[in-house]
PDB file of C-alpha atoms in Angstrom:
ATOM      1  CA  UNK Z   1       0.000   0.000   0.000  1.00  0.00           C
ATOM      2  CA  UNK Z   2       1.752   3.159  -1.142  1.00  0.00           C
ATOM      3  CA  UNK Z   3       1.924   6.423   1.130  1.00  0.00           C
ATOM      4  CA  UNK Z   4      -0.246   8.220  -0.188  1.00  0.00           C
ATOM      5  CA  UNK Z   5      -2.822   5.718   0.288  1.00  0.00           C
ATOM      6  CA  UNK Z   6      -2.115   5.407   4.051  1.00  0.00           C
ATOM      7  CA  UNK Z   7      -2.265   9.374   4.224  1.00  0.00           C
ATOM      8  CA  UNK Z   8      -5.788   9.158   2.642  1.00  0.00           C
ATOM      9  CA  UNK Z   9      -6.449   6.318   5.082  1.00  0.00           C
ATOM     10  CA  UNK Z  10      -5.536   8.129   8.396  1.00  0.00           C
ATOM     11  CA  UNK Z  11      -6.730  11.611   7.432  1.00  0.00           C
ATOM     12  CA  UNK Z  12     -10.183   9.813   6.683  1.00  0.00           C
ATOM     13  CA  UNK Z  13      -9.892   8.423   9.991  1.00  0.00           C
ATOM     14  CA  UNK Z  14      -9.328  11.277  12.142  1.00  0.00           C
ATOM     15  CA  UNK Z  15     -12.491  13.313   9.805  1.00  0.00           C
ATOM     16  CA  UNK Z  16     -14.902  10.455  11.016  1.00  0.00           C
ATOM     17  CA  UNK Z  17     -13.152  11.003  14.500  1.00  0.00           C
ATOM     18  CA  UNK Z  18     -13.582  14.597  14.625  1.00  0.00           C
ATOM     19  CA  UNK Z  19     -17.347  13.962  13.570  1.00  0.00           C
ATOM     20  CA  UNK Z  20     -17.959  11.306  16.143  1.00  0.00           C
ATOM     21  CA  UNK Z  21     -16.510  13.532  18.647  1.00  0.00           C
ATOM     22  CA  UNK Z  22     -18.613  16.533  18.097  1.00  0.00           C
ATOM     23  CA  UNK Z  23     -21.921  14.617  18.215  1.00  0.00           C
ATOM     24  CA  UNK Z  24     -20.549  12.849  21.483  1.00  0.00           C
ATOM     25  CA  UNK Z  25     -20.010  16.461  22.967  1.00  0.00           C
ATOM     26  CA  UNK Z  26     -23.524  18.034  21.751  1.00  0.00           C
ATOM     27  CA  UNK Z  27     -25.225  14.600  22.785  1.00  0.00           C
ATOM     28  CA  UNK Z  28     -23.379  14.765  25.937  1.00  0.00           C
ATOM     29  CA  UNK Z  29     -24.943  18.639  27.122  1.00  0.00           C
ATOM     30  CA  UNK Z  30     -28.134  18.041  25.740  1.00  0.00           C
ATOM     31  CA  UNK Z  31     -28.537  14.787  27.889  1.00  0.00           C
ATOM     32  CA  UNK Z  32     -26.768  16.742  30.891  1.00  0.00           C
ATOM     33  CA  UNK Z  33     -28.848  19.741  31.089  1.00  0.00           C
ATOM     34  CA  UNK Z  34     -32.061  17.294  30.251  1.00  0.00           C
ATOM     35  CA  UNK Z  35     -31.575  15.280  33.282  1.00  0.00           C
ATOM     36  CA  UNK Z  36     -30.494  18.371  35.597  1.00  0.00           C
ATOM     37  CA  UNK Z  37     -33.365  20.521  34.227  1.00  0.00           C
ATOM     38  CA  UNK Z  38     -36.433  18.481  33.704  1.00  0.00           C
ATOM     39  CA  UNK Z  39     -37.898  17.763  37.061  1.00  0.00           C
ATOM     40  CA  UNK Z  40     -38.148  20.995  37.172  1.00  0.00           C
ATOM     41  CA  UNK Z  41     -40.508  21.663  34.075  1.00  0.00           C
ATOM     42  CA  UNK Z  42     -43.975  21.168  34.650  1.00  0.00           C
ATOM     43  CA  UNK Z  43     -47.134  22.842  33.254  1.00  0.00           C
ATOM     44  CA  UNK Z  44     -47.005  25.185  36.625  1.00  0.00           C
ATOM     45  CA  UNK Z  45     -43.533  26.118  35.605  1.00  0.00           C
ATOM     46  CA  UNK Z  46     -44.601  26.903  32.086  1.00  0.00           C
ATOM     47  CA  UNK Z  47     -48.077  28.801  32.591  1.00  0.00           C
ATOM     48  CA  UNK Z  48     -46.861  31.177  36.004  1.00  0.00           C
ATOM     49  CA  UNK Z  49     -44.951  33.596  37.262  1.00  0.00           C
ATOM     50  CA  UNK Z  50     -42.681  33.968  39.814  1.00  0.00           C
ATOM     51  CA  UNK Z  51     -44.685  35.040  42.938  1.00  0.00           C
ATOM     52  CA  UNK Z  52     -43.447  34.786  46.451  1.00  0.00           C
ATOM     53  CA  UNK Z  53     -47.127  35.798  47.783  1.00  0.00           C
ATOM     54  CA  UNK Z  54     -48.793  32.802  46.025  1.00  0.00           C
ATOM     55  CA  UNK Z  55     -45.378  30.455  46.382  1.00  0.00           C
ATOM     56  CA  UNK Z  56     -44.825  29.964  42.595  1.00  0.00           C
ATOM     57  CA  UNK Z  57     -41.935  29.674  40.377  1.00  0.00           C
ATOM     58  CA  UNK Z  58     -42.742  30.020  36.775  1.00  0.00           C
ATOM     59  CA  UNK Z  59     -41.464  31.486  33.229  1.00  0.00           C
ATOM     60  CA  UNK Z  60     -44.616  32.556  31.151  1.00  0.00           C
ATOM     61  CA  UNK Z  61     -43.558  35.953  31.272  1.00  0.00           C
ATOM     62  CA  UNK Z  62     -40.374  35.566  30.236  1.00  0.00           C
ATOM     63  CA  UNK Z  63     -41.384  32.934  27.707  1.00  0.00           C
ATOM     64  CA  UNK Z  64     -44.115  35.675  26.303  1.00  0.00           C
ATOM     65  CA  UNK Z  65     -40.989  38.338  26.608  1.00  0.00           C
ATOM     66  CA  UNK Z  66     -38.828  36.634  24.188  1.00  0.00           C
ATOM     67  CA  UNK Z  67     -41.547  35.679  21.614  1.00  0.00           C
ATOM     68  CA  UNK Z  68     -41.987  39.930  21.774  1.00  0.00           C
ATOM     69  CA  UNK Z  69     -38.332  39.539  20.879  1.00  0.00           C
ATOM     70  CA  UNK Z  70     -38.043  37.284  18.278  1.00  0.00           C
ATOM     71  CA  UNK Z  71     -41.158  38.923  16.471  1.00  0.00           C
ATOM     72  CA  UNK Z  72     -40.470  42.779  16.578  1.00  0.00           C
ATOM     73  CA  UNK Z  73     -36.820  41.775  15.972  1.00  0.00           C
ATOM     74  CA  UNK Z  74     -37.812  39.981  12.466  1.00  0.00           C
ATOM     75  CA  UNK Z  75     -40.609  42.052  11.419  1.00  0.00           C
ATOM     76  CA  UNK Z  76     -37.815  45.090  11.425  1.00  0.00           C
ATOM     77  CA  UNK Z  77     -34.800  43.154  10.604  1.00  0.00           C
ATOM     78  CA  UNK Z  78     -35.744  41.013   7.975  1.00  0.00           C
ATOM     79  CA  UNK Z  79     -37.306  43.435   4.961  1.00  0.00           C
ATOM     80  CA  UNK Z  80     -34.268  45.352   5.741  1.00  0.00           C
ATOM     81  CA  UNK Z  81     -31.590  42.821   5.614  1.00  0.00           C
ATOM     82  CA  UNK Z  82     -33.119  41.398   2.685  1.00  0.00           C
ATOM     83  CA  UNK Z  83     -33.384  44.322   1.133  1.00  0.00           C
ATOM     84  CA  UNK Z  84     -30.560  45.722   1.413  1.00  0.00           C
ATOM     85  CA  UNK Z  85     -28.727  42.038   0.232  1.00  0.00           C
ATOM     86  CA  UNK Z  86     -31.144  42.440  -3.325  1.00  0.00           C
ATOM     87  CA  UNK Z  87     -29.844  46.132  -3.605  1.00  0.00           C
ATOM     88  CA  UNK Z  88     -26.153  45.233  -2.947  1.00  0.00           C
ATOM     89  CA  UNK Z  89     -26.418  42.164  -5.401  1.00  0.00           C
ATOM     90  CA  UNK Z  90     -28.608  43.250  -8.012  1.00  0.00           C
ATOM     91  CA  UNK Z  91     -28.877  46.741  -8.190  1.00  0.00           C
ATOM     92  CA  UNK Z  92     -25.679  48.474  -7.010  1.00  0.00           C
ATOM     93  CA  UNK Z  93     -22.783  49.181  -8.812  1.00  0.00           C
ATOM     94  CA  UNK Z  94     -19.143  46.779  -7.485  1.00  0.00           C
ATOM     95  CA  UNK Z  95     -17.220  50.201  -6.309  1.00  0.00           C
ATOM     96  CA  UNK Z  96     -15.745  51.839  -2.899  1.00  0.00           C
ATOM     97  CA  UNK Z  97     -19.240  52.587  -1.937  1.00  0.00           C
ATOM     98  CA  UNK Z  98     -20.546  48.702  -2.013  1.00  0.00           C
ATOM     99  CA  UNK Z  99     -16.992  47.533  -0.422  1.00  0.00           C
ATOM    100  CA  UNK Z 100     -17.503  50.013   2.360  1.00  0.00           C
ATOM    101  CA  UNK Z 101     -21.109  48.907   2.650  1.00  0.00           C
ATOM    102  CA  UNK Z 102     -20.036  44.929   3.062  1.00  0.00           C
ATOM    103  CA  UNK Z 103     -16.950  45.945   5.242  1.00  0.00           C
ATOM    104  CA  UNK Z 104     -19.364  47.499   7.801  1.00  0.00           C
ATOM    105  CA  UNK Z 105     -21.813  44.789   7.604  1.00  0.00           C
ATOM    106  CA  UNK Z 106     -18.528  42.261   8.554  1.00  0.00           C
ATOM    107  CA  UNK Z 107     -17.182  44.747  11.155  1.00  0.00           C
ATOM    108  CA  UNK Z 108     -20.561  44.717  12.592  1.00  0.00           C
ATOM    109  CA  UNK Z 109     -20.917  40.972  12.616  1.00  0.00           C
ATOM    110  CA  UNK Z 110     -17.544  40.679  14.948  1.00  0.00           C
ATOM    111  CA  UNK Z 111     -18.737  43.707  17.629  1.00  0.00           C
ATOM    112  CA  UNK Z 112     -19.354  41.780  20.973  1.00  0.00           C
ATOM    113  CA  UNK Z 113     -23.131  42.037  22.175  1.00  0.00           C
ATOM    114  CA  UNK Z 114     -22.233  44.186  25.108  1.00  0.00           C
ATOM    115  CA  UNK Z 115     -21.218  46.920  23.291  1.00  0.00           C
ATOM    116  CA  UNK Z 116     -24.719  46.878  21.240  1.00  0.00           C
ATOM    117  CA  UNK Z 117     -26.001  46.517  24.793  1.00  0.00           C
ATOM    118  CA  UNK Z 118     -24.366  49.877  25.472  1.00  0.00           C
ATOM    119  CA  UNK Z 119     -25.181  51.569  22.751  1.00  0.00           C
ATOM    120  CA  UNK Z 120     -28.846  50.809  22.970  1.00  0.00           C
ATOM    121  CA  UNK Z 121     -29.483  51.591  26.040  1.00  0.00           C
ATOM    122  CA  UNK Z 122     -27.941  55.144  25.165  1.00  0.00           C
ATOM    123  CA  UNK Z 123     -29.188  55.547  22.050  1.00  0.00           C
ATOM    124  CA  UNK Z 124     -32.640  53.945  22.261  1.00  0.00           C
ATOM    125  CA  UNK Z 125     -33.696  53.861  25.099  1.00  0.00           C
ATOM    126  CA  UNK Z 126     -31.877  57.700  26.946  1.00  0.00           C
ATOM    127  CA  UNK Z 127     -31.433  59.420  23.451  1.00  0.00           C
ATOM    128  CA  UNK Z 128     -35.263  58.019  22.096  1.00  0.00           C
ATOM    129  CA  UNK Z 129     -36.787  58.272  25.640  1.00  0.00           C
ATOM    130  CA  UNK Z 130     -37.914  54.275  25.307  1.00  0.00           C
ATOM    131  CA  UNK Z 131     -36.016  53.511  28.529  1.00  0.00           C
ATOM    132  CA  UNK Z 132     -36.095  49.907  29.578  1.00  0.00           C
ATOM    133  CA  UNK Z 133     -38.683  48.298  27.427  1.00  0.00           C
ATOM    134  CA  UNK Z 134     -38.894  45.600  25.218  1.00  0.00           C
ATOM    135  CA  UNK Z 135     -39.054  47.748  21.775  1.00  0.00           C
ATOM    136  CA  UNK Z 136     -35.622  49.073  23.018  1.00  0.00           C
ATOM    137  CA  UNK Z 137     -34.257  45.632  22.881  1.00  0.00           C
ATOM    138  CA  UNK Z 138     -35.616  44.519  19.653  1.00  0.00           C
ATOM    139  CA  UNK Z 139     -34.368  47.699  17.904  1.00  0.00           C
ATOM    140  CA  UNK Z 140     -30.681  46.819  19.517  1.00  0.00           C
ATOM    141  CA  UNK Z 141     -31.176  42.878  18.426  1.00  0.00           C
ATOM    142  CA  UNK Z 142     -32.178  44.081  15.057  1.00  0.00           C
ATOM    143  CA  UNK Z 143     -28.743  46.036  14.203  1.00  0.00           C
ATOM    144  CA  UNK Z 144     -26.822  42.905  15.803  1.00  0.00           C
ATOM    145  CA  UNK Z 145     -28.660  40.734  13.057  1.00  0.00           C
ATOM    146  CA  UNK Z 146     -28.786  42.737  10.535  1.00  0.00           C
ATOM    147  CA  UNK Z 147     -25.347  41.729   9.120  1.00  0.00           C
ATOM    148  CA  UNK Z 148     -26.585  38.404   9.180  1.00  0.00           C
ATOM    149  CA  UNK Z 149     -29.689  38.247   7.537  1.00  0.00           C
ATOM    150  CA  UNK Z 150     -27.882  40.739   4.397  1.00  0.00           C
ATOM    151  CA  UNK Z 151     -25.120  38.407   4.401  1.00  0.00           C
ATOM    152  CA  UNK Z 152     -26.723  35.104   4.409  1.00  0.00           C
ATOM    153  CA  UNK Z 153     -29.404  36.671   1.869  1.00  0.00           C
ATOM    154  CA  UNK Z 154     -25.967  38.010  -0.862  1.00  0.00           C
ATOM    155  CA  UNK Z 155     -24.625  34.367  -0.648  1.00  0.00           C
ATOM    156  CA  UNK Z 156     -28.380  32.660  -1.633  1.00  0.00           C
ATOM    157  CA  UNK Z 157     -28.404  35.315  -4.295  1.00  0.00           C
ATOM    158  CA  UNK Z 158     -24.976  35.348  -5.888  1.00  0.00           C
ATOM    159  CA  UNK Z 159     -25.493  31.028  -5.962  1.00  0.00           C
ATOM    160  CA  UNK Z 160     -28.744  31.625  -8.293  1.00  0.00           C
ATOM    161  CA  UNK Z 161     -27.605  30.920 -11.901  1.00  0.00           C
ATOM    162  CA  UNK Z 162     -27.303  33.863 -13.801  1.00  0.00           C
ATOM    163  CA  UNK Z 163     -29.396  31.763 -16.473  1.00  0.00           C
ATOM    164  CA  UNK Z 164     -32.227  32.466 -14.075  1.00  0.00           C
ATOM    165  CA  UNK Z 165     -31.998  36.272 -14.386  1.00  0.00           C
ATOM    166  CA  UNK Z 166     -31.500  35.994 -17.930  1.00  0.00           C
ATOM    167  CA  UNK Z 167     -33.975  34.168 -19.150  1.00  0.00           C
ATOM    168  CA  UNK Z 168     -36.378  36.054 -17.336  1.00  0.00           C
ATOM    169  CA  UNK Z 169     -35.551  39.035 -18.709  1.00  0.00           C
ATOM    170  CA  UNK Z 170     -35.366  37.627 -21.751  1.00  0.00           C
ATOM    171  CA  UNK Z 171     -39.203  36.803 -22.051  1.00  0.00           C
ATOM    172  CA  UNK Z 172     -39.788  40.471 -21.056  1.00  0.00           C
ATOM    173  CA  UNK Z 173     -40.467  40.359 -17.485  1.00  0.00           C
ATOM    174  CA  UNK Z 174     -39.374  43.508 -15.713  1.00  0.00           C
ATOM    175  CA  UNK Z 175     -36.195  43.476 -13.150  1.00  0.00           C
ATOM    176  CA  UNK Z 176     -38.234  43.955  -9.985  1.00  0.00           C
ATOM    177  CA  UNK Z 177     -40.669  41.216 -11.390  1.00  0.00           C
ATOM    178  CA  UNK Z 178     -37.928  38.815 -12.098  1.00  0.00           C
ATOM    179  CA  UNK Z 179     -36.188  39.463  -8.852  1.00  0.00           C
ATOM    180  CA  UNK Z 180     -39.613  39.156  -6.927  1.00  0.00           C
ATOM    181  CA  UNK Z 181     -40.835  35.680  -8.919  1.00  0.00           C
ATOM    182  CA  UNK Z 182     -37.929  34.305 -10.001  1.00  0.00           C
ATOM    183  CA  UNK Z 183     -34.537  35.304  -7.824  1.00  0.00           C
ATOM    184  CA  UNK Z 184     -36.231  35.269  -3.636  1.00  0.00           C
ATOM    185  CA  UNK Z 185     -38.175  31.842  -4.430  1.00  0.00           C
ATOM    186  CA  UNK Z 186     -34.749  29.868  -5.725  1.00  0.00           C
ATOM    187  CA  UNK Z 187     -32.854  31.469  -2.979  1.00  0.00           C
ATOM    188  CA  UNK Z 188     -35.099  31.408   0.073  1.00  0.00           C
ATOM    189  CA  UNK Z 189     -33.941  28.476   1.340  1.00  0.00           C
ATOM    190  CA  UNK Z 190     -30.372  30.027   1.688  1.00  0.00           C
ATOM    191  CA  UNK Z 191     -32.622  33.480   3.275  1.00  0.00           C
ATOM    192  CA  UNK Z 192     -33.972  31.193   5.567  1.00  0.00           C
ATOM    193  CA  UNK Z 193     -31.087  29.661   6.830  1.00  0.00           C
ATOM    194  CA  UNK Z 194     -29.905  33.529   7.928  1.00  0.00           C
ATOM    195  CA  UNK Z 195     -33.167  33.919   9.491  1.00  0.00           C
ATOM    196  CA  UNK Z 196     -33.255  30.845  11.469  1.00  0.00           C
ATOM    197  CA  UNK Z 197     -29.578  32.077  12.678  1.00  0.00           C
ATOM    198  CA  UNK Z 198     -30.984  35.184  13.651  1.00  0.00           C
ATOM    199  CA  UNK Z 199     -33.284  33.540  15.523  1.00  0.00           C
ATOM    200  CA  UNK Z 200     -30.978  31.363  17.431  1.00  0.00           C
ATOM    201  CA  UNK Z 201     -28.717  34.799  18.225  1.00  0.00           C
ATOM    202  CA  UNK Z 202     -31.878  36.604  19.272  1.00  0.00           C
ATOM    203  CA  UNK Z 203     -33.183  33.646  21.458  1.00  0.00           C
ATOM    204  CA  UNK Z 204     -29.657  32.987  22.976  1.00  0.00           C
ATOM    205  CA  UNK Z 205     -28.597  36.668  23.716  1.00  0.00           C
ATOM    206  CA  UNK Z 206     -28.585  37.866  26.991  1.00  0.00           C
ATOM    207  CA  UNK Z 207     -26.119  40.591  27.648  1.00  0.00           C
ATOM    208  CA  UNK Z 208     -27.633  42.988  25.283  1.00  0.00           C
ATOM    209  CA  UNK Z 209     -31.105  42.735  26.728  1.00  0.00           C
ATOM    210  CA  UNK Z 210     -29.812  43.186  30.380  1.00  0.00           C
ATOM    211  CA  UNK Z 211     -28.870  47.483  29.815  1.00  0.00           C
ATOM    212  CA  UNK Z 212     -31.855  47.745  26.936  1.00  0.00           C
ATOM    213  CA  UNK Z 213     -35.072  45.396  27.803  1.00  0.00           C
ATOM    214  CA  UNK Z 214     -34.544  45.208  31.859  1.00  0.00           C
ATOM    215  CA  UNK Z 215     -35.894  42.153  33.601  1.00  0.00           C
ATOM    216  CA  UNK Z 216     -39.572  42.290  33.697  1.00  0.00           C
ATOM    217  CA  UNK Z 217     -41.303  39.222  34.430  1.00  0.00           C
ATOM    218  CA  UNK Z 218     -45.162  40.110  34.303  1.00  0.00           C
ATOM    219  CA  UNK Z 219     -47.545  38.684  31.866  1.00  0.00           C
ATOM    220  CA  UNK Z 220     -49.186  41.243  29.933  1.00  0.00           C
ATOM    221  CA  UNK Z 221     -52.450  42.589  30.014  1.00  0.00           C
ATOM    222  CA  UNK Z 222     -55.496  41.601  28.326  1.00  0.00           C
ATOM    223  CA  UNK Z 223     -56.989  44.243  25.530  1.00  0.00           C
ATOM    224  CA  UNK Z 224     -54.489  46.958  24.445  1.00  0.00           C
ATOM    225  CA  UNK Z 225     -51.829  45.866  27.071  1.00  0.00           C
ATOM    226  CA  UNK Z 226     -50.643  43.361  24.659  1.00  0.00           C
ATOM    227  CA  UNK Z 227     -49.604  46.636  22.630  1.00  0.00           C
ATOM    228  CA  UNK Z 228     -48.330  48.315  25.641  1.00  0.00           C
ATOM    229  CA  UNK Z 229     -46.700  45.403  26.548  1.00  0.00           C
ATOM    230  CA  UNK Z 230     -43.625  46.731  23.603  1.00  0.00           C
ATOM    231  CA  UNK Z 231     -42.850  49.487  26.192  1.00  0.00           C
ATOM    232  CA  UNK Z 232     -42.958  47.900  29.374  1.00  0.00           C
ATOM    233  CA  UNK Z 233     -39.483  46.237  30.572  1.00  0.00           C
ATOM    234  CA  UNK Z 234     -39.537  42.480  29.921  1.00  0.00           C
ATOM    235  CA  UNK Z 235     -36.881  39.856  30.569  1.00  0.00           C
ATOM    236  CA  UNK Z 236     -36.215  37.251  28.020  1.00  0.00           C
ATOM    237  CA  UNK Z 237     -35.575  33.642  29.199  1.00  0.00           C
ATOM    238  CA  UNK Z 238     -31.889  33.821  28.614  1.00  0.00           C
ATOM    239  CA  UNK Z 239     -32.038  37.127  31.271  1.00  0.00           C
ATOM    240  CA  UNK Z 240     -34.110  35.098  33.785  1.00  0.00           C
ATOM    241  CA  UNK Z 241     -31.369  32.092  33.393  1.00  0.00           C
ATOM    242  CA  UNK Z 242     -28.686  33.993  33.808  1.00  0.00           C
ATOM    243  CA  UNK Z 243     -30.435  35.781  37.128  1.00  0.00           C
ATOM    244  CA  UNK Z 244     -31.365  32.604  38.432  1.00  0.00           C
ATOM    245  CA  UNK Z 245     -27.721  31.501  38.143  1.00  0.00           C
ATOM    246  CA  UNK Z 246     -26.829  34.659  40.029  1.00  0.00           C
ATOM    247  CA  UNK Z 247     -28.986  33.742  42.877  1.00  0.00           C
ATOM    248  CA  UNK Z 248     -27.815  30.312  43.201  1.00  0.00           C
ATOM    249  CA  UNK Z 249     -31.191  28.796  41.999  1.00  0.00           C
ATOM    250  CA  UNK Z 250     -29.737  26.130  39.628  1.00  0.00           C
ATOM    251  CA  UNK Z 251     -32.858  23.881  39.324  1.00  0.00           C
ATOM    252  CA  UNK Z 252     -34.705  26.743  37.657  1.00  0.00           C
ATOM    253  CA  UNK Z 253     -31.950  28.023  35.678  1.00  0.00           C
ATOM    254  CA  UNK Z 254     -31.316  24.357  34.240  1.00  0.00           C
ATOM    255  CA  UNK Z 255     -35.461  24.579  33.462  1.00  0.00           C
ATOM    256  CA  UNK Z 256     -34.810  27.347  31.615  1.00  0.00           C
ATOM    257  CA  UNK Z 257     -32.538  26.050  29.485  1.00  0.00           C
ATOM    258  CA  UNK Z 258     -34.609  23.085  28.430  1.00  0.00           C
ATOM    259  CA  UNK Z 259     -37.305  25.310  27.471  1.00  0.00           C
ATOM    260  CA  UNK Z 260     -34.669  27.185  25.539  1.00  0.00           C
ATOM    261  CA  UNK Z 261     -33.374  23.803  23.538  1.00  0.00           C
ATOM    262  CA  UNK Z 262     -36.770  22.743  23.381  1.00  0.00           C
ATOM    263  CA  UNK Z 263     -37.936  26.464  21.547  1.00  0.00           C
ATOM    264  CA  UNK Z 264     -34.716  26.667  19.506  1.00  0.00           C
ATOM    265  CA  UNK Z 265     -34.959  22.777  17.680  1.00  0.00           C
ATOM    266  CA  UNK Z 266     -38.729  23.532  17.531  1.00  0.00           C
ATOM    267  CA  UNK Z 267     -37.653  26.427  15.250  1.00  0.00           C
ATOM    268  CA  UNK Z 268     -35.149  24.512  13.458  1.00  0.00           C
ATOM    269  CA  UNK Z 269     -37.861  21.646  12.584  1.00  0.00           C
ATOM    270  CA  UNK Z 270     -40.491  24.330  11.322  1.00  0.00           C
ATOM    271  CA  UNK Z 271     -38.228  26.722   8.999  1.00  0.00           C
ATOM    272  CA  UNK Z 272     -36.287  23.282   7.760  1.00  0.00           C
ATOM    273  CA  UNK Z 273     -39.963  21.981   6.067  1.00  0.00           C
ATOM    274  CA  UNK Z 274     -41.019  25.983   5.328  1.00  0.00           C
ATOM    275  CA  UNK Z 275     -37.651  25.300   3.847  1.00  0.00           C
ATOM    276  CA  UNK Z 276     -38.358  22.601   1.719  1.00  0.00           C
ATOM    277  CA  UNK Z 277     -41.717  24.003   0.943  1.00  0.00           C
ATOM    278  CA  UNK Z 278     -40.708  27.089  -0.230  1.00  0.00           C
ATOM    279  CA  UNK Z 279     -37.903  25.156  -2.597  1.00  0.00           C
ATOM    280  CA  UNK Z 280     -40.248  23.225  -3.719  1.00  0.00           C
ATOM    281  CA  UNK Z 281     -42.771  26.400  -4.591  1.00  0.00           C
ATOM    282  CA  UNK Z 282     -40.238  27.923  -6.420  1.00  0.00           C
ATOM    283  CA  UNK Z 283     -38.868  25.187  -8.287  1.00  0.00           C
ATOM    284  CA  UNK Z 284     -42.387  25.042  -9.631  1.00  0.00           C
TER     285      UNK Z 284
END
């Protein structure tokens, strides 16, 4: 057997090792926070608050808190991301303007949270007046995944064939009209991946939300304060984890963070068939 053969051989080897080892690592903290967090989940847990009059420990309002999050963050962040990915890929000229555009998109990408944190709190929420609320936090989470989301959208757009754009325009169709029917559809499953990222970042992010959407924990109210709720202060469930960790109550933090695994492959399992629906749609 010659050398290179062997090379082949053992490289193989340690890529199957190196694959083995990551699943044995995820598998590993999933099954560790499972077992450490799920006595604690219960329906109580899930449909309370915290309450040391009526002796309850529970997360709705933190759970209801970072669906506030996720939403407000996507209905701002995606149009914009995605449009501003079909202007920088279809419409704009390649020149110092575009390559200053992208290098502040990647520069933005690498900022740690905190200093977004920072900056939204002073900008947002003393600047704008919005204080501690939840809007405050979503317009912070939205410039964090904004990058992301234009990003993710320019790479699904630059892999469409330019056959595609071609023989649109060939049979007449108009460039918005080809970019609308023919371009999103063949790359939303690429747009989607950079949404569910954003997701995961928004759900996950904690340090950002501690100086811009406080710690709230209240369930909002019925009527119009489920509009009012966007300027009340309202702790997601990463803030409420990381507070319980601070106060030594481990059993509820690990709770947390089942709820947290549980959301985030929920969202995986729903965008990956919108995914292949959408693919689909478009194909057709």
């Amino acid at each position: 057997m010659s050398k290179r053969r062997l090379a082949d051989i053992f490289i193989l080897g340690m890529i199957y090792l190196a694959a083995f080892f990551s699943v044995i690592l995820l598998a590993g903290i999933i099954g560790y926070v499972f077992v450490r967090g799920i006595p604690t989940v219960g329906w109580s847990f899930l449909t309370t608050v915290s309450s040391i009059i009526r002796g309850t420990v529970g997360i709705a309002g933190n759970i209801v808190n970072t669906l506030y999050i996720v939403v407000l963050t996507l209905l701002i962040a995606v149009p914009v991301g995605v449009g501003a990915a079909v202007w920088l890929n279809e419409y704009a000229r390649r020149g110092r303007l575009v390559r200053l555009i992208e290098f502040a998109l990647e520069t933005l990408a690498g900022i740690p949270s905190i200093v977004f944190g920072l900056f939204g709190m002073m900008f947002f929420g003393t600047t704008l007046g919005l204080g501690y609320s939840i809007l405050t936090g979503a317009l912070t989470l939205t410039i964090m995944v904004l990058p992301l989301i234009t990003r993710n959208t320019q790479v699904a757009l630059q892999a469409v064939p330019d056959g595609y754009r071609e023989g649109a325009l060939g049979m007449g169709a108009g460039k918005w009209y080809m970019i609308r029917t023919v371009l999103l559809p063949t790359a939303s499953s690429g747009i989607l991946t950079g949404v569910v990222l954003a997701v995961g970042r928004i759900v996950g992010e904690s340090a950002a939300l501690l100086f811009t959407a406080g710690s709230g924990y209240l369930l909002p109210q019925k009527g119009m304060g489920l509009v009012r709720k966007i300027m009340e202060s309202g702790g997601t469930l990463t803030v409420q984890m990381y507070l319980s960790m601070s106060k030594g109550q481990y059993d509820v933090a690990f709770g947390i963070a089942v709820v947290l695994l549980c959301i985030v492959m929920l969202i995986n399992l729903i965008v990956s068939r919108m995914s292949r629906f959408m693919v689909h749609y478009g194909c057709r």
